[in-house]
Short mmCIF file of C-alpha atoms (C1' of nucleotides) in Angstrom, two decimals:
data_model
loop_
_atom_site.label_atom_id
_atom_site.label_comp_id
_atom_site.label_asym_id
_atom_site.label_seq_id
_atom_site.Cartn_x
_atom_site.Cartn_y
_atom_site.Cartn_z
CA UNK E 6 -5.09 42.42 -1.47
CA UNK E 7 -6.12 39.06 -3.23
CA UNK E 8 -7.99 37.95 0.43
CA UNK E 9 -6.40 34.17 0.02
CA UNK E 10 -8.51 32.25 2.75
CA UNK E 11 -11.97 33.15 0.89
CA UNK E 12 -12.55 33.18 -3.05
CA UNK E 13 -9.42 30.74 -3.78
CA UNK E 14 -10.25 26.83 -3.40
CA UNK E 15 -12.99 26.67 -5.67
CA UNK E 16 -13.71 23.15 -6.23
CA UNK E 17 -13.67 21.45 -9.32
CA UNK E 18 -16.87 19.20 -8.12
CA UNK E 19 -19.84 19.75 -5.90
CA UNK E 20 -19.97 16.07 -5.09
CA UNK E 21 -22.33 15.59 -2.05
CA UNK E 22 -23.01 12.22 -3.20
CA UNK E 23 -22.34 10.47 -6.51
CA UNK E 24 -25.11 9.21 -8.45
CA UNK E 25 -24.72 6.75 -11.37
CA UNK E 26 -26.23 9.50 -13.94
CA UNK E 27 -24.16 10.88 -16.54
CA UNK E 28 -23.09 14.14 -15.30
CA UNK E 29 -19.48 14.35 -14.93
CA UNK E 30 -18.32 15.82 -11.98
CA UNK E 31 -16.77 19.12 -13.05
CA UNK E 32 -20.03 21.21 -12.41
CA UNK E 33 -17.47 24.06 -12.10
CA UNK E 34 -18.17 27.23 -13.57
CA UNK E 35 -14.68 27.47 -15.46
CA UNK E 36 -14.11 25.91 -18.84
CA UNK E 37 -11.04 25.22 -19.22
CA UNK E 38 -8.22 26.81 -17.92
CA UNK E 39 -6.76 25.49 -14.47
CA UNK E 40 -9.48 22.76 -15.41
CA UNK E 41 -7.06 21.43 -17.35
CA UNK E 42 -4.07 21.46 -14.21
CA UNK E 43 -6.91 19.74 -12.32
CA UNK E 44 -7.00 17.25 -14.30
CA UNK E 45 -3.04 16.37 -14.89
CA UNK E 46 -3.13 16.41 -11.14
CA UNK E 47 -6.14 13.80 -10.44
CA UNK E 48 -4.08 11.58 -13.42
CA UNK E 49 -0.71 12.17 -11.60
CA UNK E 50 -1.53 11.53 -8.39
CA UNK E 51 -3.52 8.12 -8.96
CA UNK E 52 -0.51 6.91 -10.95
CA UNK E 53 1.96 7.61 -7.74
CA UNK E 54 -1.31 6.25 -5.82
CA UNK E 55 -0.98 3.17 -7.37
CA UNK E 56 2.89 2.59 -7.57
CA UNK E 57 3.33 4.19 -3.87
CA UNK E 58 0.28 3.07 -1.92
CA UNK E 59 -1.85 5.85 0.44
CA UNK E 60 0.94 6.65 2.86
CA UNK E 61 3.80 6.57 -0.11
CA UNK E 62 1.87 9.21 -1.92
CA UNK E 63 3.66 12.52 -1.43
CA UNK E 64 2.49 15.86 -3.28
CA UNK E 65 6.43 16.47 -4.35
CA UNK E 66 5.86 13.18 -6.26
CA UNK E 67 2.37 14.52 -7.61
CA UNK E 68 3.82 17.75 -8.56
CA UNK E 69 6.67 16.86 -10.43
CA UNK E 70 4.52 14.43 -12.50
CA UNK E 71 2.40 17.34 -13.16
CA UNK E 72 4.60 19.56 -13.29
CA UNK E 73 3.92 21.98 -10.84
CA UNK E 74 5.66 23.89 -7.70
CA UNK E 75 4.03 21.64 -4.66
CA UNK E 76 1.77 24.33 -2.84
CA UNK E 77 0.38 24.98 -6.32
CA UNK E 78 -2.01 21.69 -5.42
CA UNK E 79 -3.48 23.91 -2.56
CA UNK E 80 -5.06 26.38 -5.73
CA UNK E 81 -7.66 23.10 -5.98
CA UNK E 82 -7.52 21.11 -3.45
CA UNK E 83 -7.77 21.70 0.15
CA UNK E 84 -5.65 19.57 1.14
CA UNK E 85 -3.29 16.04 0.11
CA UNK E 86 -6.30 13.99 1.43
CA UNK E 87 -8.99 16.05 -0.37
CA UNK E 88 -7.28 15.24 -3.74
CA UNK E 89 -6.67 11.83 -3.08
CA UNK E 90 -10.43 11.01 -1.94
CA UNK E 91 -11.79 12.25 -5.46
CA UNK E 92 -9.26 10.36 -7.27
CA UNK E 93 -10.10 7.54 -5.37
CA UNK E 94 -13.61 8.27 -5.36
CA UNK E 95 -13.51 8.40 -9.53
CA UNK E 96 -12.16 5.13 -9.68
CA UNK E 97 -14.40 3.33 -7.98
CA UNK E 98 -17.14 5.46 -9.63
CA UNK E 99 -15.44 4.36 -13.09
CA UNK E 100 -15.69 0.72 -12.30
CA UNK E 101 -18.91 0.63 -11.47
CA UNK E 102 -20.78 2.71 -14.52
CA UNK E 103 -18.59 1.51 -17.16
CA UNK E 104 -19.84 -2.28 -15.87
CA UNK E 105 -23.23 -1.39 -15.59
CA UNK E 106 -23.41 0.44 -18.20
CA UNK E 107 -21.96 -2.76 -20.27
CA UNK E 108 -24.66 -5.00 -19.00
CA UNK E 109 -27.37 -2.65 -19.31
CA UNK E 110 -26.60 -2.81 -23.29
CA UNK E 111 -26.99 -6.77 -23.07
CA UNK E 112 -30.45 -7.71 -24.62
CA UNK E 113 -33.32 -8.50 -21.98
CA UNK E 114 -33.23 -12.35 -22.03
CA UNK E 115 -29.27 -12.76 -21.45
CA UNK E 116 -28.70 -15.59 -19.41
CA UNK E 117 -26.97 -14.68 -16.23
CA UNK E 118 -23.75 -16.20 -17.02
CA UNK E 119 -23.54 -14.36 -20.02
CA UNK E 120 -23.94 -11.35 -17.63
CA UNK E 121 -21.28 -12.41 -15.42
CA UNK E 122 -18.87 -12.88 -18.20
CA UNK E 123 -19.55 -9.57 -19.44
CA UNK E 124 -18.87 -8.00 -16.09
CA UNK E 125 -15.73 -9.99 -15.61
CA UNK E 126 -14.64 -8.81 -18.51
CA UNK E 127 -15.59 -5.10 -18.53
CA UNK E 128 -14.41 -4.67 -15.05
CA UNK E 129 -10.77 -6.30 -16.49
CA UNK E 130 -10.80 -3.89 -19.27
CA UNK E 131 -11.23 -0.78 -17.02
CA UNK E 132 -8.86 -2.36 -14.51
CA UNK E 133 -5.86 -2.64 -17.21
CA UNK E 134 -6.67 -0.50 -19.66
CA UNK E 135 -9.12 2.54 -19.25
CA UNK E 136 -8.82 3.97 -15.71
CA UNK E 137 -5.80 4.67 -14.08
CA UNK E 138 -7.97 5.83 -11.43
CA UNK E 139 -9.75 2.27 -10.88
CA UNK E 140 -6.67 0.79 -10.16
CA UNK E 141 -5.49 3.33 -7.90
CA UNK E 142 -8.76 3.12 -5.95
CA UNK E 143 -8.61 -0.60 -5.75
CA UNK E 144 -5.37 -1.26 -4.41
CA UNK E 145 -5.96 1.64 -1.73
CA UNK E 146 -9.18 0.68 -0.84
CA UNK E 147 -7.49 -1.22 2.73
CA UNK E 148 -5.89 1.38 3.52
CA UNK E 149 -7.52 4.72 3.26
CA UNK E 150 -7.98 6.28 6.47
CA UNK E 151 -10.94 6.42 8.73
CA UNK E 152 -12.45 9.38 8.03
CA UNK E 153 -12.46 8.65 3.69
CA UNK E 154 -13.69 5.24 3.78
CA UNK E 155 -17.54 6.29 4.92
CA UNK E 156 -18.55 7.32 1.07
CA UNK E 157 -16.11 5.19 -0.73
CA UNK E 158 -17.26 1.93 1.60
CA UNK E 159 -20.81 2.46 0.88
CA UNK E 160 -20.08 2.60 -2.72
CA UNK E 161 -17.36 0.35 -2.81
CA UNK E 162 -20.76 -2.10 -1.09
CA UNK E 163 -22.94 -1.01 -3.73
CA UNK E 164 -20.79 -2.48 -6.47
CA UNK E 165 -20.25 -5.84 -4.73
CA UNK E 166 -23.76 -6.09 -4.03
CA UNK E 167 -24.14 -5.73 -7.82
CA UNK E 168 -21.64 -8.47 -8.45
CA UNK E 169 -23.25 -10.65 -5.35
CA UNK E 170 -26.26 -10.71 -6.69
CA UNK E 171 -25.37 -11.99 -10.55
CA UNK E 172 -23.80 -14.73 -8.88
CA UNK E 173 -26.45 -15.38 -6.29
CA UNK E 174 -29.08 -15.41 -9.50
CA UNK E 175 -27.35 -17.67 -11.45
CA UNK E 176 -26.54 -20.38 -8.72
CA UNK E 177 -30.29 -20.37 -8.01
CA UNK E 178 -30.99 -20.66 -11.67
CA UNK E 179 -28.84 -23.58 -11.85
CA UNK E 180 -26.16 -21.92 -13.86
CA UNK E 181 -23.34 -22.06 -11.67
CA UNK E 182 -22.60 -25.33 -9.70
CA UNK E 183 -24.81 -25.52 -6.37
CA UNK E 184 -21.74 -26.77 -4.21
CA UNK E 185 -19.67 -23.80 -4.72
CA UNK E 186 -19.92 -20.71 -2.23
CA UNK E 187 -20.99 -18.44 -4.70
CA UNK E 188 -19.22 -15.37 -2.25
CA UNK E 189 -16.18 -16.64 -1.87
CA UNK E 190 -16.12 -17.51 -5.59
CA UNK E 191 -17.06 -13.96 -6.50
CA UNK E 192 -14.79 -12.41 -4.47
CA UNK E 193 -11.67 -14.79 -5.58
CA UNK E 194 -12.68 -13.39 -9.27
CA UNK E 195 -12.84 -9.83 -8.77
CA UNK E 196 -9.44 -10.68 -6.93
CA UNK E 197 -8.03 -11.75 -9.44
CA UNK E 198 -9.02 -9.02 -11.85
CA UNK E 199 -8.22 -6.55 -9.60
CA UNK E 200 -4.59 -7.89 -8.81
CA UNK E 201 -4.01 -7.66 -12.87
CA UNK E 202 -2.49 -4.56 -12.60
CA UNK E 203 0.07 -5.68 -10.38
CA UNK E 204 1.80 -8.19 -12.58
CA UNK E 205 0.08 -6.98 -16.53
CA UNK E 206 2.19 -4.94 -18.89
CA UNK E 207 1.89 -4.55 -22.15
CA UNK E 208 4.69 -7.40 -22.88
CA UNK E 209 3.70 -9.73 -20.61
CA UNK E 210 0.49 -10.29 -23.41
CA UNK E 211 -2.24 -9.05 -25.21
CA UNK E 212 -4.97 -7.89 -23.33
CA UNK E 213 -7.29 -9.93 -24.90
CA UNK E 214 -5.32 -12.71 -23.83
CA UNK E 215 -6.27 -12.41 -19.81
CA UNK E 216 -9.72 -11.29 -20.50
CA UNK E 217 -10.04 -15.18 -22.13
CA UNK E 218 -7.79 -16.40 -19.35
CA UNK E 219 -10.10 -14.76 -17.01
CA UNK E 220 -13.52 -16.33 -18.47
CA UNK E 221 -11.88 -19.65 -18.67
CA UNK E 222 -11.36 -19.45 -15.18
CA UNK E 223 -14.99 -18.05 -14.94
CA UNK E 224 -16.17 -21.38 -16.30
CA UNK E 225 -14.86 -23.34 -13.98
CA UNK E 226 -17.88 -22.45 -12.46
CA UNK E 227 -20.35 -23.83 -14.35
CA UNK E 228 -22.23 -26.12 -13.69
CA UNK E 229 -22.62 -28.40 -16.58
CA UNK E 230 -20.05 -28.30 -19.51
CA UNK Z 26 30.82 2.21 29.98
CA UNK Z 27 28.45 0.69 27.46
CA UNK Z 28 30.09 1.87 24.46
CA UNK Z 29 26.64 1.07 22.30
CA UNK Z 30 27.59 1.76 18.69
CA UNK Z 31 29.81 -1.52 18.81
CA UNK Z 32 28.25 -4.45 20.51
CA UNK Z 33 24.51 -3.74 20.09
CA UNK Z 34 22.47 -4.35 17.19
CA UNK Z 35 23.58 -7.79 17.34
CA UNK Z 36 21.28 -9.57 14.37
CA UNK Z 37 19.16 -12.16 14.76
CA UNK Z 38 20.43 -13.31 10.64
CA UNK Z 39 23.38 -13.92 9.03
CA UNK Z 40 20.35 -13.62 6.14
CA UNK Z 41 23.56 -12.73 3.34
CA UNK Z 42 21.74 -15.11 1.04
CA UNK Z 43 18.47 -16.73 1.81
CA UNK Z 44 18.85 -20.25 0.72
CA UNK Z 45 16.08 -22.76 0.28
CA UNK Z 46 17.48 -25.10 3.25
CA UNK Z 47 15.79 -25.66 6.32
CA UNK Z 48 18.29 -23.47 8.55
CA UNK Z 49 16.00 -21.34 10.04
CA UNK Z 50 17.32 -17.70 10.38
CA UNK Z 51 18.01 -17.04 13.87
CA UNK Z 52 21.65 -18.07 13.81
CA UNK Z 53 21.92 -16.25 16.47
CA UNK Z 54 23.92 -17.75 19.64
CA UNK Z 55 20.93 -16.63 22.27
CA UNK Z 56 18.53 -19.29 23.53
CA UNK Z 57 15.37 -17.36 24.11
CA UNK Z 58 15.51 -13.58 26.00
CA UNK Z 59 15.36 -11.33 23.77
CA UNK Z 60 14.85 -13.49 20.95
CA UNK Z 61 10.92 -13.55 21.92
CA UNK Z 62 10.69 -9.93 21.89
CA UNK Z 63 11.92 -10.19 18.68
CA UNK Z 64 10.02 -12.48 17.35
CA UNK Z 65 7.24 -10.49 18.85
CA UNK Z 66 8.06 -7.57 17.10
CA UNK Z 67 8.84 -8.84 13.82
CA UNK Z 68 4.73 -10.32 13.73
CA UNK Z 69 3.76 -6.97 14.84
CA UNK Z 70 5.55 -5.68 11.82
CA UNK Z 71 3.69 -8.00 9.29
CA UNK Z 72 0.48 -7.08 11.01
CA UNK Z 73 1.13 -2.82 10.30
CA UNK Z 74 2.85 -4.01 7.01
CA UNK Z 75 -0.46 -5.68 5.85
CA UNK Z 76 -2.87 -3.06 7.53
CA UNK Z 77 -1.05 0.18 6.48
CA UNK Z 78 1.46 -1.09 3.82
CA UNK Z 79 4.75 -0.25 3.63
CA UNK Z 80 5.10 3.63 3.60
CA UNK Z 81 2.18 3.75 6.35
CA UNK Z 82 4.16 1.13 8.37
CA UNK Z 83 5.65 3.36 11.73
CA UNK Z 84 8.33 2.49 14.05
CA UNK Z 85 5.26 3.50 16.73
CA UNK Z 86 2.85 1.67 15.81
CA UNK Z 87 5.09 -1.49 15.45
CA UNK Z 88 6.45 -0.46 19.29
CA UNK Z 89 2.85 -0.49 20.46
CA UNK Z 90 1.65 -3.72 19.01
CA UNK Z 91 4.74 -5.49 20.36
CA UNK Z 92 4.55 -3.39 24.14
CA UNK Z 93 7.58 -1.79 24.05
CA UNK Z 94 9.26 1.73 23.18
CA UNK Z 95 10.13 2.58 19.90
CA UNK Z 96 13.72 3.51 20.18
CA UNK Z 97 13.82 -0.53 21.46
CA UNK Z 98 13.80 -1.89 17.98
CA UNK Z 99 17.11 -0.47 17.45
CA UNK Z 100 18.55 -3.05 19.82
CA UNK Z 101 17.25 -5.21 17.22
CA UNK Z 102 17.28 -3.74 13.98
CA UNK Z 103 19.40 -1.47 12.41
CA UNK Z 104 16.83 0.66 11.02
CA UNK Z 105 13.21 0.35 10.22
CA UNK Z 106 14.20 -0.63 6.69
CA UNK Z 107 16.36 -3.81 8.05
CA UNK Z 108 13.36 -4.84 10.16
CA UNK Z 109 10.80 -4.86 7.60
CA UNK Z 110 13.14 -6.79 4.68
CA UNK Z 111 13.12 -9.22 7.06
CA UNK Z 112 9.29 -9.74 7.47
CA UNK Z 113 8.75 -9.38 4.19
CA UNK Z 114 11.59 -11.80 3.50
CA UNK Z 115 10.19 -14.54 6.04
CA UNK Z 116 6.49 -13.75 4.20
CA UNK Z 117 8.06 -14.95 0.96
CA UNK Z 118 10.23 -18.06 2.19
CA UNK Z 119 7.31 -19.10 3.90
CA UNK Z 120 5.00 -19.37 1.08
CA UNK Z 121 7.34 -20.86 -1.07
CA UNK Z 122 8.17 -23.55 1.70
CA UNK Z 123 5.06 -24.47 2.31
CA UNK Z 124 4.28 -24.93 -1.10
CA UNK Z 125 7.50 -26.61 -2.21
CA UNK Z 126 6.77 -28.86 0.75
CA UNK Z 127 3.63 -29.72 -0.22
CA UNK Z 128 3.87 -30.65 -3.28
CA UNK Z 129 7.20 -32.81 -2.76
CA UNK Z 130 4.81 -35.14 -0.34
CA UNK Z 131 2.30 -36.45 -3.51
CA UNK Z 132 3.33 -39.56 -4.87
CA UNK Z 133 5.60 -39.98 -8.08
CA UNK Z 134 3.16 -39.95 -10.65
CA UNK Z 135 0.29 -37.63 -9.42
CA UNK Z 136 -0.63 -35.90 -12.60
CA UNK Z 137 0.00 -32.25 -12.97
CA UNK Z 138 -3.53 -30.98 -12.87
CA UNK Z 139 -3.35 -31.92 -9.07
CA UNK Z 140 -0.12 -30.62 -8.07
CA UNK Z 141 -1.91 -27.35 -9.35
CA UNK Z 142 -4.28 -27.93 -7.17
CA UNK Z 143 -2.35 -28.74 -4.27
CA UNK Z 144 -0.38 -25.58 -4.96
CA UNK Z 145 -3.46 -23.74 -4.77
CA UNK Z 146 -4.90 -24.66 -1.55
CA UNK Z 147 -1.63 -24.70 0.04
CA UNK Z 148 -0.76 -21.16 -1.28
CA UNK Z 149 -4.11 -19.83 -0.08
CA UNK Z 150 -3.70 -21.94 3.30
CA UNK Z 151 -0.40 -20.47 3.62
CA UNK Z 152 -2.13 -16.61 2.66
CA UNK Z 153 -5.42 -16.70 5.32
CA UNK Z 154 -3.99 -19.25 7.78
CA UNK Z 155 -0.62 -19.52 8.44
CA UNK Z 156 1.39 -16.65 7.71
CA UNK Z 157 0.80 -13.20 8.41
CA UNK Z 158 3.97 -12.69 7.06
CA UNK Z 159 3.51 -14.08 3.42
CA UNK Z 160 0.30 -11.93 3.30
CA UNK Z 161 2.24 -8.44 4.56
CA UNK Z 162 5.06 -10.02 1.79
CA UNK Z 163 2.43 -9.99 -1.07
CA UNK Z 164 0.68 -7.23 -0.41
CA UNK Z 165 4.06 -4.65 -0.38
CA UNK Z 166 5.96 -6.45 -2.67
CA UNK Z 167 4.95 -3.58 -5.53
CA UNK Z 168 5.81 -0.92 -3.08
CA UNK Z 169 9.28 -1.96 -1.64
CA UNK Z 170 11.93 0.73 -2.00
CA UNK Z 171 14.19 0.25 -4.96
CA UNK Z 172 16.98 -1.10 -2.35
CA UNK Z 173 14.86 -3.50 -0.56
CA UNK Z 174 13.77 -4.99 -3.95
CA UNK Z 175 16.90 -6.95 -5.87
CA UNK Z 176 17.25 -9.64 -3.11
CA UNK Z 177 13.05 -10.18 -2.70
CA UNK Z 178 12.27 -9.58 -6.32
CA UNK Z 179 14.25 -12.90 -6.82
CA UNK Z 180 13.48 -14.89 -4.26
CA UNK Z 181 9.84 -13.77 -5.70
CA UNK Z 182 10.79 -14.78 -9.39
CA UNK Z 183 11.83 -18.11 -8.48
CA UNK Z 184 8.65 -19.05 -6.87
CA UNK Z 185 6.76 -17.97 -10.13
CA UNK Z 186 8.87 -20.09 -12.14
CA UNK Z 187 7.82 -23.05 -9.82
CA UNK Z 188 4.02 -22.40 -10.76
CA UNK Z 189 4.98 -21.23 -14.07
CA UNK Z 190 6.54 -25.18 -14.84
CA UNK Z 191 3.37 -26.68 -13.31
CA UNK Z 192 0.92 -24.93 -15.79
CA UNK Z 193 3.69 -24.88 -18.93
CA UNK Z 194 3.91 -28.66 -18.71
CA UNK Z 195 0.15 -29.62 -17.47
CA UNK Z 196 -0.78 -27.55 -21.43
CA UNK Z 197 1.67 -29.37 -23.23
CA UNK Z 198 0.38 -32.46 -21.57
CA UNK Z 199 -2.60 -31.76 -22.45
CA UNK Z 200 -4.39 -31.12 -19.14
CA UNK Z 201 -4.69 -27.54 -19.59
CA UNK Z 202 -7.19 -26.26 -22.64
CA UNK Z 203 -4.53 -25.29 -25.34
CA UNK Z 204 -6.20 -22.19 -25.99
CA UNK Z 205 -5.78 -19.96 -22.74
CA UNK Z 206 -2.50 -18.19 -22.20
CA UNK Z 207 -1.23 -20.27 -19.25
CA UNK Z 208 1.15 -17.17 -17.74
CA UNK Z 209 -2.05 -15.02 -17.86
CA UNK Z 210 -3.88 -18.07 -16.20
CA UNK Z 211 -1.59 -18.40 -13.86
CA UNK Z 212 -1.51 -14.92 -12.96
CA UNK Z 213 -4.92 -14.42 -12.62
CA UNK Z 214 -5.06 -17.26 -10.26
CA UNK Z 215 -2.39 -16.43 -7.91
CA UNK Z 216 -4.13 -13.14 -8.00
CA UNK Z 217 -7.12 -14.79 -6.68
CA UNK Z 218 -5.38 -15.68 -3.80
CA UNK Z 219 -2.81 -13.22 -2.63
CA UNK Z 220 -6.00 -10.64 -2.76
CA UNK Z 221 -8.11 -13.17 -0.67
CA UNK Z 222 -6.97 -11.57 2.50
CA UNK Z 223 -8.02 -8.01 1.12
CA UNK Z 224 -11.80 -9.61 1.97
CA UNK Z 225 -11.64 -12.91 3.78
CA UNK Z 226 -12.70 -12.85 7.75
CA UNK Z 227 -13.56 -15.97 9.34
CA UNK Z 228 -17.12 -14.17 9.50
CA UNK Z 229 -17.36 -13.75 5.67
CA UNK Z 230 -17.14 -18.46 5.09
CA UNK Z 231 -15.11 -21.02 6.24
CA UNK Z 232 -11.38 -21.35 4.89
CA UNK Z 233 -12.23 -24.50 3.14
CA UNK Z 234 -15.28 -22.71 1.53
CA UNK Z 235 -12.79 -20.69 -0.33
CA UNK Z 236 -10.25 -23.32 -1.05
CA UNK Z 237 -13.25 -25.30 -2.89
CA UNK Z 238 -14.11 -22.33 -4.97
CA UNK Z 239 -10.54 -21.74 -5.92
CA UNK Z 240 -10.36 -25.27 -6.96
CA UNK Z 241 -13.55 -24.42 -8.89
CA UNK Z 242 -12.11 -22.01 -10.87
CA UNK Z 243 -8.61 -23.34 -11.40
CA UNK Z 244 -11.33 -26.17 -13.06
CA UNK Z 245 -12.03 -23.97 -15.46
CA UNK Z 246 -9.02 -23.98 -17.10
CA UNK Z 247 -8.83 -27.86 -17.66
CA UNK Z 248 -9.45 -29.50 -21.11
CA UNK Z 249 -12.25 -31.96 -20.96
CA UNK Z 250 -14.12 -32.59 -18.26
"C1'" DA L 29 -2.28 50.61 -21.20
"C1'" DG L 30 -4.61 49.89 -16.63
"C1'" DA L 31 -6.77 47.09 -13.43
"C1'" DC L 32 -8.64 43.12 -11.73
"C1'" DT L 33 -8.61 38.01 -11.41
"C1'" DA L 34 -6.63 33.44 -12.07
"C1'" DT L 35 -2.59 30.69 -11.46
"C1'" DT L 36 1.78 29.52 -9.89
"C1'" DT L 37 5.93 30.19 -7.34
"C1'" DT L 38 9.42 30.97 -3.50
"C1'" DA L 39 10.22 31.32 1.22
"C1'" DA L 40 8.77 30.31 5.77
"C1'" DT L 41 6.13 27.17 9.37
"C1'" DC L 42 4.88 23.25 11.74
"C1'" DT L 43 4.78 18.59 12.83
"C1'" DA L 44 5.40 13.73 12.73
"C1'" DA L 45 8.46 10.07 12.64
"C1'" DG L 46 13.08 7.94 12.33
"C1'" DT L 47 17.04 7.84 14.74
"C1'" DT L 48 20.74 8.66 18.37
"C1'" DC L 49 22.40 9.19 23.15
"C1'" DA L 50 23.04 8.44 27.64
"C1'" DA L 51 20.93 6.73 31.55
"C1'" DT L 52 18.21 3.12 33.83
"C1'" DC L 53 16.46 -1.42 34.92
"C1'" DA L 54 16.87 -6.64 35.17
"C1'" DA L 55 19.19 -10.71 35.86
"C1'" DG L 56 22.92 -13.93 36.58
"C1'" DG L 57 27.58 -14.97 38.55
"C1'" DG L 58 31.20 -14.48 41.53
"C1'" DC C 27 25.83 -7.98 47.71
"C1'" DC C 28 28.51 -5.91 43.79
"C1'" DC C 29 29.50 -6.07 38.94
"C1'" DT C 30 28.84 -7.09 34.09
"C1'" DT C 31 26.15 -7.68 30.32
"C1'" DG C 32 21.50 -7.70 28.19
"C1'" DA C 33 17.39 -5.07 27.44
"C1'" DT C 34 14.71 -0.99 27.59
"C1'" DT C 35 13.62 3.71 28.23
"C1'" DG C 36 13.07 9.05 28.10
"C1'" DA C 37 14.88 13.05 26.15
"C1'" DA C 38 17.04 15.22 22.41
"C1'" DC C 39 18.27 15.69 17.38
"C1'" DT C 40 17.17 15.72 12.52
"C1'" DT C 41 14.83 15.59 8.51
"C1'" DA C 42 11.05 15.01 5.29
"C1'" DG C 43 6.94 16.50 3.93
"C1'" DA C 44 2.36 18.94 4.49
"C1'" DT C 45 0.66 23.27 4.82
"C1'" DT C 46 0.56 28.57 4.88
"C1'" DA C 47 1.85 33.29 3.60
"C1'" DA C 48 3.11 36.52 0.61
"C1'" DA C 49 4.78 37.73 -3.66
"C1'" DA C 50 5.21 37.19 -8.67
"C1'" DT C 51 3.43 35.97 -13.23
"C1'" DA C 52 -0.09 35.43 -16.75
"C1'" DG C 53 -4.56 36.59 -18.69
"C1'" DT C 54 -8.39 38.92 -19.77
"C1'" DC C 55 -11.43 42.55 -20.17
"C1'" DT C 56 -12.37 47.45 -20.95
#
DNA sequence: AGACTATTTTAATCTAAGTTCAATCAAGGG
DNA sequence: CCCTTGATTGAACTTAGATTAAAATAGTCT
């Protein structure tokens, strides 16, 4: 008499914590079949995420972009705030390897602002074009509730630290002007990348376009030149 | 015997068009009783607005913040819609003001590259300092109900245009490197600012730390130097 | 085909929040 | 001091949206 309470909810992800290794997050047994539902839903709902904001984001709107009854979400998620807190935890998960993993791929003796220009424009790329789920985590971030910030803070931390500290590196090595705070000038950069999405489309200009917008303002920076 | 549907919900506006003359809004023949409480109620708005954004935004917590009983606003507003188009539309006459202002005090011939500038520190003045109403404004401007939208989209429009003119003619004049998209520019840089409040506490730098590394990076963009 | 599981749906609950109503409180004027 | 209007409140109404329960559909395996 298909006991509801126990075997359903599965879980696509066993996420305890979320390392920077490779290993997607659907350790789940399945290969493919609601796997695939799961996955039109985590898309869906950071879309509405994004247009709607946290509070805006109703599971009518998610189903009907995934086109699904409503209580069908409840088959993989335990509940509207489970689902949003792994779409919002991908995002910021997103941003963070697909920048690292950019400067990781730099050769050793890169100059810092080299680095910096590679992150700027890596994170814009996933901002505008690869992640829906960046941009829904970003401009959510301030207002998830108390209990989902705990993880995503810490992590959300971990990638400003990694930001904080190119900056801090290359103002001590002389490559960024010494009468600049270099936080406040980090923070007015990721800023700006992260408030692309509000005002990019496609016809506003090329991509490319606002990733060398971007580093020009980047240079501004600098100390010399 | 009180008949409440007709004299009540009096209306502090006669807001049919928001022009950009100095007639403040309150047209309203009251001196000063109630007109605090609602003054006190529509800053408790832009705080919510800002904190929770607009879907997240409740009559309750607004009635808190401002000490009274929900069911008061209604003396005030006509719904909870009415209440917050007006804070958002005081966040976005405020910026432009101030700016406008600002820029109308340099002398004649002050060259474009520092009217930018002066539109930048004044904008992000305007953004940390002054106006909790600009910053609840900018930050739920994407996520305004379709209705609310028409009138603020193009109050919001014309205030780009104003920047937009500033950069347009500082490229052609050669201030601005010919090689950056100038809209993109633009954008980015406004970004910059209307996310500052997303991270800026008086604990994280001073205000002017920030306005020098805005001006740092609106540097970037210029041609020589 | 039969039977068991995975997935999705419809109908029913429950609750929070916007809104309305009618009554109350406060203050100023006659 | 009573009365009128301005301001505010507590209780009731209503609806939207999350969640649950139970049933129906689809698949797969033997």
């Amino acid at each position: 008499m298909s006991a509801p309470g126990e075997q359903r909810k599965r879980r696509t992800t066993s996420y305890s914590r979320a390392g920077a290794d490779s290993s997607r997050k659907h350790v789940d047994s399945d290969g493919t079949k609601g796997q695939q539902t799961r996955e039109r839903l985590l898309k869906a709902t950071a879309v509405i995420l994004t247009e709607k904001g946290y509070s805006g984001t109703r599971l009518g709107d998610i189903a009907k972009r995934a086109e699904l009854q409503a209580p069908a979400i409840y088959y993989y998620y335990d509940s509207r705030e489970a689902l949003i807190e792994e779409v919002v935890r991908r995002g910021q998960q997103s941003a963070q390897e697909h920048v690292e993993n950019a400067l990781a791929q730099l050769p050793e003796g890169t100059p810092l602002l080299e680095r910096i220009r590679c992150a700027v424009e890596e994170h814009l790329r996933v901002v505008l074009d690869l992640s829906e789920f960046t941009t829904a985590a970003i401009r959510n971030m301030g207002q998830l509730p108390e209990g989902m910030r705990q993880q995503i803070r810490s992590d959300h931390k971990n990638y400003g630290a990694l930001w904080q500290r190119l900056f801090e590196e290359a103002q001590a090595n002389g490559e960024i002007r010494a009468d600049v705070d270099v936080t406040a000038a980090r923070l007015l950069i990721i800023g700006a990348l992260n408030w692309s999405p509000e005002w990019w489309t496609p016809r506003v200009c090329d991509i490319d376009d606002v990733v060398a917008a971007a580093l020009a303002l980047t240079s501004g920076l600098v100390t010399d030149q």
